[in-house]
CSV table of C-alpha atoms in Angstrom, one decimal:
chain,number,residue,atom,x,y,z
A,198,MET,CA,-8.5,-105.0,72.9
A,199,PRO,CA,-11.1,-103.4,70.6
A,200,ASN,CA,-9.7,-99.9,70.7
A,201,LYS,CA,-6.1,-100.7,69.9
A,202,ARG,CA,-4.8,-101.0,66.4
A,203,ASP,CA,-2.4,-103.7,65.4
A,204,TYR,CA,1.2,-102.6,66.2
A,205,TYR,CA,2.4,-103.7,62.8
A,206,GLU,CA,-0.4,-101.7,61.1
A,207,VAL,CA,0.6,-98.6,63.1
A,208,LEU,CA,4.1,-98.7,61.8
A,209,GLY,CA,3.1,-99.9,58.3
A,210,LEU,CA,5.0,-103.2,58.6
A,211,ASN,CA,4.3,-106.9,58.2
A,212,LYS,CA,5.1,-109.6,60.9
A,213,ASN,CA,8.3,-110.6,59.1
A,214,ALA,CA,9.9,-107.2,59.6
A,215,SER,CA,13.5,-107.2,60.8
A,216,ALA,CA,14.7,-105.1,63.8
A,217,GLU,CA,16.3,-102.6,61.4
A,218,GLU,CA,13.0,-102.3,59.4
A,219,ILE,CA,11.1,-101.7,62.7
A,220,LYS,CA,13.6,-99.0,63.7
A,221,LYS,CA,13.4,-97.3,60.3
A,222,ALA,CA,9.6,-97.4,60.2
A,223,TYR,CA,9.4,-95.9,63.7
A,224,ARG,CA,11.6,-93.0,62.8
A,225,GLN,CA,9.6,-92.3,59.7
A,226,LYS,CA,6.3,-92.4,61.5
A,227,ALA,CA,7.7,-90.3,64.3
A,228,LYS,CA,8.5,-87.6,61.8
A,229,GLU,CA,5.0,-87.7,60.4
A,230,CYS,CA,3.2,-87.7,63.7
A,231,HIS,CA,5.4,-85.7,66.1
A,232,PRO,CA,3.3,-82.9,67.7
A,233,ASP,CA,6.0,-80.3,67.2
A,234,LEU,CA,5.8,-80.9,63.4
A,235,ASN,CA,2.0,-81.0,63.4
A,236,PRO,CA,0.8,-78.0,65.6
A,237,ASP,CA,-2.5,-77.8,63.8
A,238,ASP,CA,-3.4,-81.5,64.3
A,239,PRO,CA,-5.4,-82.0,67.5
A,240,ASN,CA,-4.8,-85.7,67.3
A,241,ALA,CA,-1.0,-85.5,66.9
A,242,VAL,CA,-0.3,-86.4,70.6
A,243,GLN,CA,-2.5,-89.5,70.4
A,244,LYS,CA,-0.9,-90.6,67.1
A,245,MET,CA,2.5,-90.1,68.6
A,246,GLN,CA,1.6,-92.2,71.6
A,247,GLU,CA,0.3,-94.9,69.4
A,248,VAL,CA,3.5,-95.0,67.3
A,249,ASN,CA,5.7,-94.8,70.4
A,250,GLU,CA,3.9,-97.7,72.0
A,251,ALA,CA,4.1,-99.9,68.9
A,252,HIS,CA,7.8,-99.3,68.7
A,253,GLU,CA,8.3,-100.0,72.4
A,254,MET,CA,6.7,-103.4,72.0
A,255,LEU,CA,8.1,-104.5,68.6
A,256,SER,CA,11.7,-103.4,69.3
A,257,ASP,CA,11.9,-105.7,72.3
A,258,GLU,CA,12.4,-109.3,71.2
A,259,GLN,CA,10.6,-110.8,74.2
A,260,LYS,CA,7.6,-108.5,74.0
A,261,LYS,CA,7.5,-108.9,70.2
A,262,ALA,CA,7.4,-112.7,70.6
A,263,ARG,CA,4.5,-112.5,73.1
A,264,TYR,CA,2.7,-110.1,71.0
A,265,ASP,CA,3.1,-112.2,67.9
A,266,ARG,CA,1.6,-115.2,69.9
A,267,PHE,CA,-1.1,-113.6,72.1
A,268,GLY,CA,-1.7,-110.1,70.6
A,269,HIS,CA,-2.2,-107.1,72.9
A,270,ALA,CA,-3.1,-109.3,75.9
A,271,GLY,CA,0.3,-110.9,75.8
A,272,VAL,CA,2.1,-107.7,76.4
A,273,ASP,CA,-0.3,-105.4,78.2
A,274,PRO,CA,-2.6,-107.1,80.7
A,275,ASN,CA,-4.0,-103.7,81.6
A,276,ALA,CA,-4.6,-102.7,78.0
A,277,ALA,CA,-8.4,-102.6,78.5
A,278,ALA,CA,-7.8,-99.6,80.7
A,279,GLY,CA,-6.2,-97.7,77.9
A,280,PHE,CA,-2.6,-96.5,77.6
A,281,GLY,CA,-0.6,-96.9,80.8
A,282,GLY,CA,1.4,-94.4,82.7
A,283,GLY,CA,3.9,-92.2,81.0
A,284,PHE,CA,3.9,-91.7,77.2
A,285,GLY,CA,2.5,-94.5,75.2
A,286,GLY,CA,2.1,-97.2,77.9
A,287,PHE,CA,5.7,-97.3,79.2
A,288,GLU,CA,7.7,-95.3,81.7
A,289,GLY,CA,11.1,-93.9,81.8
A,290,GLY,CA,11.4,-93.6,78.0
A,291,GLU,CA,13.4,-90.9,76.3
A,292,ILE,CA,13.4,-89.9,72.6
A,293,ASP,CA,16.3,-88.1,71.0
A,294,LEU,CA,14.5,-85.3,69.3
A,295,GLY,CA,17.6,-84.4,67.3
A,296,ASP,CA,17.7,-88.0,65.9
A,297,ILE,CA,14.1,-87.7,64.8
A,298,LEU,CA,14.3,-84.3,63.3
A,299,GLY,CA,17.8,-84.5,61.9
A,300,SER,CA,16.8,-84.8,58.3
A,301,PHE,CA,14.6,-81.7,58.6
A,302,PHE,CA,17.2,-79.4,60.1
A,303,GLY,CA,20.5,-80.6,58.4
A,304,GLY,CA,22.8,-82.0,61.0
A,305,PHE,CA,20.7,-81.1,64.1
A,306,GLY,CA,20.6,-84.8,65.0
A,307,GLY,CA,22.4,-87.1,67.3
A,308,GLY,CA,26.0,-86.9,68.4
A,309,GLY,CA,27.1,-89.6,65.9
A,310,ARG,CA,26.7,-87.2,63.1
A,311,GLN,CA,28.6,-84.3,64.8
A,312,SER,CA,32.1,-83.8,63.3
A,313,ASN,CA,35.0,-84.1,65.7
A,314,PRO,CA,36.0,-80.6,66.8
A,315,THR,CA,39.5,-81.7,67.6
A,316,ALA,CA,40.1,-83.4,64.2
A,317,PRO,CA,42.8,-81.9,61.9
A,318,ARG,CA,41.2,-79.4,59.4
A,319,ARG,CA,42.7,-78.0,56.3
A,320,GLY,CA,43.1,-74.2,56.2
A,321,GLU,CA,41.1,-72.0,53.9
A,322,ASP,CA,42.4,-70.9,50.5
A,323,VAL,CA,43.5,-67.2,49.9
A,324,GLN,CA,43.0,-65.5,46.5
A,325,VAL,CA,45.2,-62.8,45.0
A,326,ARG,CA,45.3,-61.1,41.6
A,327,VAL,CA,48.4,-60.4,39.5
A,328,SER,CA,48.7,-58.5,36.2
A,329,VAL,CA,51.2,-59.5,33.5
A,330,THR,CA,52.0,-58.0,30.0
A,331,PHE,CA,51.2,-59.8,26.8
A,332,LEU,CA,54.9,-60.9,26.4
A,333,GLU,CA,55.2,-61.9,30.0
A,334,ALA,CA,52.3,-64.3,29.6
A,335,ALA,CA,53.7,-65.7,26.4
A,336,LYS,CA,57.2,-66.2,27.6
A,337,GLY,CA,56.7,-66.8,31.3
A,338,CYS,CA,58.0,-64.7,34.2
A,339,LYS,CA,58.2,-64.3,38.0
A,340,LYS,CA,56.0,-61.9,39.9
A,341,LYS,CA,55.9,-60.8,43.5
A,342,VAL,CA,52.5,-60.8,45.2
A,343,SER,CA,51.5,-59.4,48.6
A,344,TYR,CA,48.5,-60.5,50.6
A,345,ARG,CA,47.3,-61.3,54.1
A,346,ARG,CA,46.8,-64.7,55.6
A,347,VAL,CA,46.6,-66.3,59.0
A,348,GLU,CA,49.5,-68.4,60.3
A,349,THR,CA,50.1,-70.6,63.2
A,350,CYS,CA,51.1,-68.6,66.2
A,351,ASN,CA,54.9,-68.9,66.8
A,352,GLU,CA,54.5,-68.1,70.5
A,353,CYS,CA,52.2,-71.0,71.4
A,354,GLY,CA,52.8,-73.3,68.4
A,355,GLY,CA,49.1,-73.2,67.6
A,356,THR,CA,47.8,-74.6,70.9
A,357,GLY,CA,46.4,-71.2,72.0
A,358,ALA,CA,47.8,-71.8,75.5
A,359,ALA,CA,50.5,-69.7,77.1
A,360,LYS,CA,53.9,-71.2,77.4
A,361,GLY,CA,54.2,-73.6,80.3
A,362,THR,CA,50.5,-74.2,80.4
A,363,ASN,CA,48.3,-76.9,78.9
A,364,VAL,CA,45.0,-77.2,77.0
A,365,SER,CA,42.2,-79.0,78.9
A,366,VAL,CA,39.5,-81.2,77.6
A,367,CYS,CA,36.1,-79.4,78.1
A,368,SER,CA,34.5,-80.9,81.2
A,369,ARG,CA,31.0,-80.1,80.1
A,370,CYS,CA,31.0,-81.8,76.7
A,371,ASN,CA,33.9,-84.2,77.3
A,372,GLY,CA,35.7,-83.0,74.2
A,373,GLN,CA,32.7,-83.5,71.9
A,374,GLY,CA,32.0,-79.9,71.2
A,375,VAL,CA,28.3,-80.4,71.7
A,376,GLU,CA,26.1,-80.8,74.8
A,377,PHE,CA,22.7,-82.6,75.1
A,378,ILE,CA,19.7,-81.0,76.8
A,379,SER,CA,16.8,-83.0,78.1
A,380,ARG,CA,13.3,-81.6,78.7
A,381,SER,CA,9.9,-83.0,79.4
A,382,MET,CA,7.2,-82.5,76.9
A,383,MET,CA,3.7,-84.1,77.0
A,384,GLY,CA,4.8,-86.8,79.4
A,385,MET,CA,7.9,-87.7,77.4
A,386,ASN,CA,11.5,-86.8,77.8
A,387,MET,CA,12.9,-85.1,74.7
A,388,ARG,CA,16.6,-84.7,74.1
A,389,SER,CA,18.3,-82.2,71.7
A,390,GLN,CA,21.8,-81.1,71.2
A,391,GLN,CA,23.5,-77.7,70.8
A,392,VAL,CA,27.0,-76.3,70.6
A,393,CYS,CA,28.7,-76.5,74.0
A,394,SER,CA,28.1,-73.4,76.0
A,395,VAL,CA,31.5,-73.6,77.6
A,396,CYS,CA,34.0,-74.4,74.8
A,397,HIS,CA,31.8,-73.1,72.0
A,398,GLY,CA,32.3,-76.2,69.9
A,399,LYS,CA,36.1,-76.5,70.3
A,400,GLY,CA,36.0,-79.5,72.7
A,401,LYS,CA,38.7,-77.9,74.8
A,402,THR,CA,39.3,-75.1,77.2
A,403,ILE,CA,42.4,-72.9,77.7
A,404,PRO,CA,42.9,-71.8,81.3
A,405,THR,CA,45.7,-69.5,80.4
A,406,PRO,CA,45.4,-68.2,76.8
A,407,CYS,CA,48.5,-67.1,74.8
A,408,LYS,CA,48.9,-63.4,75.0
A,409,LYS,CA,50.1,-63.1,71.4
A,410,CYS,CA,47.1,-64.8,69.7
A,411,GLY,CA,44.5,-64.5,72.5
A,412,GLY,CA,44.1,-68.2,72.6
A,413,ASN,CA,43.1,-68.6,68.9
A,414,GLY,CA,46.4,-70.4,68.0
A,415,ILE,CA,46.6,-68.3,64.8
A,416,ILE,CA,47.7,-64.7,64.0
A,417,PRO,CA,47.1,-62.6,60.8
A,418,LYS,CA,50.2,-61.7,58.8
A,419,SER,CA,51.1,-59.8,55.7
A,420,VAL,CA,53.1,-61.9,53.2
A,421,THR,CA,55.1,-61.1,50.1
A,422,THR,CA,56.1,-64.0,48.0
A,423,GLU,CA,57.4,-64.7,44.4
A,424,VAL,CA,55.3,-66.8,42.1
A,425,GLU,CA,56.3,-68.4,38.9
A,426,ILE,CA,54.0,-67.5,36.0
A,427,PRO,CA,54.3,-70.3,33.4
A,428,ALA,CA,54.7,-69.5,29.7
A,429,GLY,CA,51.4,-69.8,27.9
A,430,ILE,CA,49.2,-68.6,30.8
A,431,ASP,CA,46.0,-66.9,29.5
A,432,ASP,CA,43.8,-64.2,30.9
A,433,ARG,CA,41.7,-65.1,34.0
A,434,GLN,CA,43.4,-68.4,34.4
A,435,ILE,CA,44.1,-69.4,38.0
A,436,MET,CA,47.3,-70.8,39.4
A,437,ARG,CA,47.3,-72.7,42.7
A,438,VAL,CA,50.3,-72.5,45.1
A,439,GLN,CA,50.1,-75.4,47.6
A,440,GLY,CA,50.5,-74.3,51.2
A,441,GLY,CA,50.3,-70.6,50.5
A,442,GLY,CA,46.9,-70.1,52.2
A,443,ASN,CA,45.6,-69.9,55.7
A,444,ALA,CA,47.0,-72.2,58.4
A,445,GLY,CA,45.0,-75.3,59.2
A,446,ALA,CA,43.4,-76.2,62.6
A,447,ASN,CA,44.5,-78.9,65.0
A,448,GLY,CA,47.6,-79.7,63.0
A,449,GLY,CA,45.8,-79.8,59.7
A,450,PRO,CA,47.6,-78.6,56.5
A,451,PRO,CA,47.4,-75.0,55.3
A,452,GLY,CA,45.2,-74.0,52.4
A,453,SER,CA,46.4,-72.9,49.0
A,454,LEU,CA,47.2,-69.5,47.4
A,455,ARG,CA,45.0,-69.0,44.3
A,456,VAL,CA,46.6,-66.6,41.9
A,457,VAL,CA,44.2,-65.1,39.3
A,458,VAL,CA,46.2,-63.9,36.3
A,459,SER,CA,45.2,-60.9,34.3
A,460,VAL,CA,46.9,-60.6,30.9
A,461,GLN,CA,47.1,-57.2,29.4
A,462,PRO,CA,46.7,-56.6,25.6
A,463,ASP,CA,49.9,-56.1,23.6
A,464,GLU,CA,51.0,-52.6,24.4
A,465,ASN,CA,52.0,-52.0,20.7
A,466,LYS,CA,48.6,-53.2,19.5
A,467,PHE,CA,50.4,-55.4,17.0
A,468,PHE,CA,49.9,-58.9,18.3
A,469,GLU,CA,46.5,-60.4,19.0
A,470,ARG,CA,46.2,-63.8,20.8
A,471,ASP,CA,43.8,-66.5,19.7
A,472,GLY,CA,44.3,-69.5,22.0
A,473,TYR,CA,48.0,-70.5,21.4
A,474,ASN,CA,48.1,-68.7,18.0
A,475,ILE,CA,49.0,-65.1,17.3
A,476,TRP,CA,47.6,-62.8,14.7
A,477,CYS,CA,49.1,-59.7,13.3
A,478,ASP,CA,48.5,-57.2,10.5
A,479,MET,CA,51.6,-56.7,8.3
A,480,PRO,CA,51.6,-53.5,6.1
A,481,ILE,CA,53.6,-53.8,2.9
A,482,SER,CA,54.0,-51.4,-0.1
A,483,TYR,CA,52.1,-51.8,-3.3
A,484,ALA,CA,55.3,-52.5,-5.2
A,485,THR,CA,56.2,-55.3,-2.7
A,486,ALA,CA,52.8,-56.8,-3.1
A,487,VAL,CA,53.1,-56.7,-6.9
A,488,LEU,CA,56.8,-57.6,-7.3
A,489,GLY,CA,57.4,-59.6,-4.2
A,490,GLY,CA,60.2,-59.1,-1.7
A,491,LYS,CA,61.7,-59.9,1.7
A,492,VAL,CA,60.2,-58.3,4.8
A,493,GLN,CA,61.0,-58.4,8.5
A,494,VAL,CA,58.1,-59.6,10.6
A,495,PRO,CA,58.0,-58.9,14.3
A,496,THR,CA,57.5,-62.0,16.5
A,497,ILE,CA,57.5,-62.6,20.3
A,498,ASP,CA,61.1,-63.9,19.8
A,499,GLY,CA,62.2,-60.9,17.8
A,500,LYS,CA,62.1,-60.1,14.0
A,501,ALA,CA,62.0,-62.9,11.5
A,502,GLY,CA,62.6,-62.7,7.7
A,503,PHE,CA,59.7,-63.6,5.4
A,504,ASP,CA,59.4,-63.7,1.6
A,505,ILE,CA,56.4,-62.0,0.2
A,506,PRO,CA,55.5,-63.7,-3.1
A,507,ALA,CA,54.8,-61.6,-6.2
A,508,GLY,CA,51.1,-60.8,-6.8
A,509,THR,CA,50.1,-61.0,-3.1
A,510,GLN,CA,46.6,-59.7,-2.7
A,511,PRO,CA,45.2,-57.6,0.2
A,512,SER,CA,44.1,-59.6,3.3
A,513,LYS,CA,46.1,-62.6,2.2
A,514,VAL,CA,47.1,-64.7,5.3
A,515,PHE,CA,50.5,-66.3,5.7
A,516,SER,CA,51.7,-68.3,8.7
A,517,LEU,CA,54.9,-68.7,10.6
A,518,ARG,CA,54.9,-72.2,12.0
A,519,GLY,CA,55.8,-72.5,15.7
A,520,LYS,CA,56.1,-68.8,16.3
A,521,GLY,CA,53.0,-68.6,18.5
A,522,ILE,CA,52.4,-69.1,22.2
A,523,GLN,CA,53.9,-71.9,24.3
A,524,VAL,CA,51.4,-74.6,25.2
A,525,LEU,CA,50.7,-74.2,28.9
A,526,ASN,CA,52.3,-77.1,30.9
A,527,GLY,CA,52.9,-78.9,27.6
A,528,ARG,CA,55.1,-79.2,24.6
A,529,GLY,CA,55.0,-77.2,21.3
A,530,ARG,CA,53.9,-73.8,20.3
A,531,GLY,CA,51.1,-72.3,18.3
A,532,ASP,CA,51.6,-70.5,15.0
A,533,GLN,CA,51.8,-66.8,14.0
A,534,PHE,CA,49.4,-65.7,11.3
A,535,ILE,CA,50.3,-62.7,9.2
A,536,ARG,CA,47.4,-60.8,7.5
A,537,ILE,CA,48.7,-58.6,4.6
A,538,ILE,CA,47.7,-55.0,4.5
A,539,ILE,CA,48.5,-53.0,1.3
A,540,SER,CA,49.8,-49.5,2.2
A,541,VAL,CA,48.3,-46.9,-0.2
A,542,PRO,CA,50.8,-44.0,-0.7
A,543,THR,CA,49.7,-40.4,0.0
A,544,GLY,CA,51.3,-37.1,-0.7
A,545,LEU,CA,52.8,-38.1,-4.1
A,546,ASN,CA,54.7,-35.4,-6.0
A,547,SER,CA,54.0,-34.6,-9.6
A,548,ARG,CA,56.6,-36.9,-11.0
A,549,GLN,CA,55.4,-39.8,-8.9
A,550,LYS,CA,51.8,-39.2,-10.0
A,551,GLU,CA,52.9,-39.0,-13.7
A,552,LEU,CA,54.8,-42.3,-13.4
A,553,LEU,CA,51.8,-43.9,-11.7
A,554,LYS,CA,49.5,-42.7,-14.5
A,555,THR,CA,51.9,-44.1,-17.1
A,556,TYR,CA,52.0,-47.4,-15.4
A,557,ASP,CA,48.2,-47.5,-15.2
A,558,GLU,CA,47.9,-46.7,-18.9
A,559,SER,CA,50.4,-49.4,-19.8
A,560,MET,CA,48.1,-51.8,-18.0
A,561,GLY,CA,45.2,-50.7,-20.1
A,562,GLY,CA,43.7,-48.7,-17.2
A,563,SER,CA,43.2,-51.9,-15.3
A,564,ALA,CA,46.3,-52.4,-13.1
A,565,GLY,CA,45.9,-55.5,-11.1
A,566,GLY,CA,43.9,-57.3,-13.8
A,567,LYS,CA,40.3,-56.2,-13.3
A,568,SER,CA,40.3,-52.6,-12.1
A,569,GLY,CA,42.7,-49.7,-11.8
A,570,ILE,CA,44.7,-49.1,-8.7
A,571,PHE,CA,42.3,-46.3,-7.8
A,572,GLY,CA,39.3,-48.6,-8.2
A,573,LYS,CA,38.0,-47.2,-11.5
A,574,ARG,CA,36.7,-49.7,-14.0
A,575,LYS,CA,37.3,-49.2,-17.7
């Protein structure tokens, strides 16, 4: 058979190849040579015939055994006349085009890779936003949120069929949700699959649809529910409420409600959050900074007494342990940091000015140690 290549050479195999290796090699070569994928190659049809014939002979154990012993003469006594009837020297063959091209078109392939349309499926999540104040986020609170979701129809129980009627398995696709179409191309039967034209992929038909949901089994609904905002939540964090989303299909569980929390800044502009810590600027008088004294510091729990030591300098930072934000879903709290701001008096009367000058002179014109309180160096 001088014009025929060795079948193993055609598929790129050796004679010890297993049945699985032969099948795998055939699919790979079919992808490379298929005429539909090589429209500009005038030899594509001939190459495909050659690949198809090689697979036909080597995938059959009896034919493979005869070929291994006698070569082409052992399997095709008419080989000298060229390729026989049909595509590639055999008749009645059919190739699943979807199986060959599946990897190119993502799931276009055979029915084994098609998901079951009647299997339970989880519902989609629904997202809603809620705004809370600074203190609500720090201490925790409850908020009502309103949104729309789809729920199982209470009229038909989610079947989509009117009361007293049943759902039928699609007679065209037999419940698979897909149908196969065969067509002849270049002497070979090609088979592809598509969404069932009768049930549109559902795998079932509803002779008498439910009037309330129109046969969909679900209905839209506006919902208002109360959600628990935990203490310590921060801006743009997301809470998940299980079962608060859209209804599932075919008895599957509902999705979740995703609550995106927006935390507003402190309305008094006193507290500033830093993780689980709180910062604040605490104004005190010059006399308190010099002599020391007790002050009342606002915290998220109310006012707390704090002793200012004598000689406190501007921008000095003190801390109140455990007066910060609650750790989210955990134990303990952050700290509150107090940044000291010295209040400079304005609108002094003549006596106050005179006393201040006297004090400055008593300090040698360098109150505070290095410079006068008005910033003048001596």
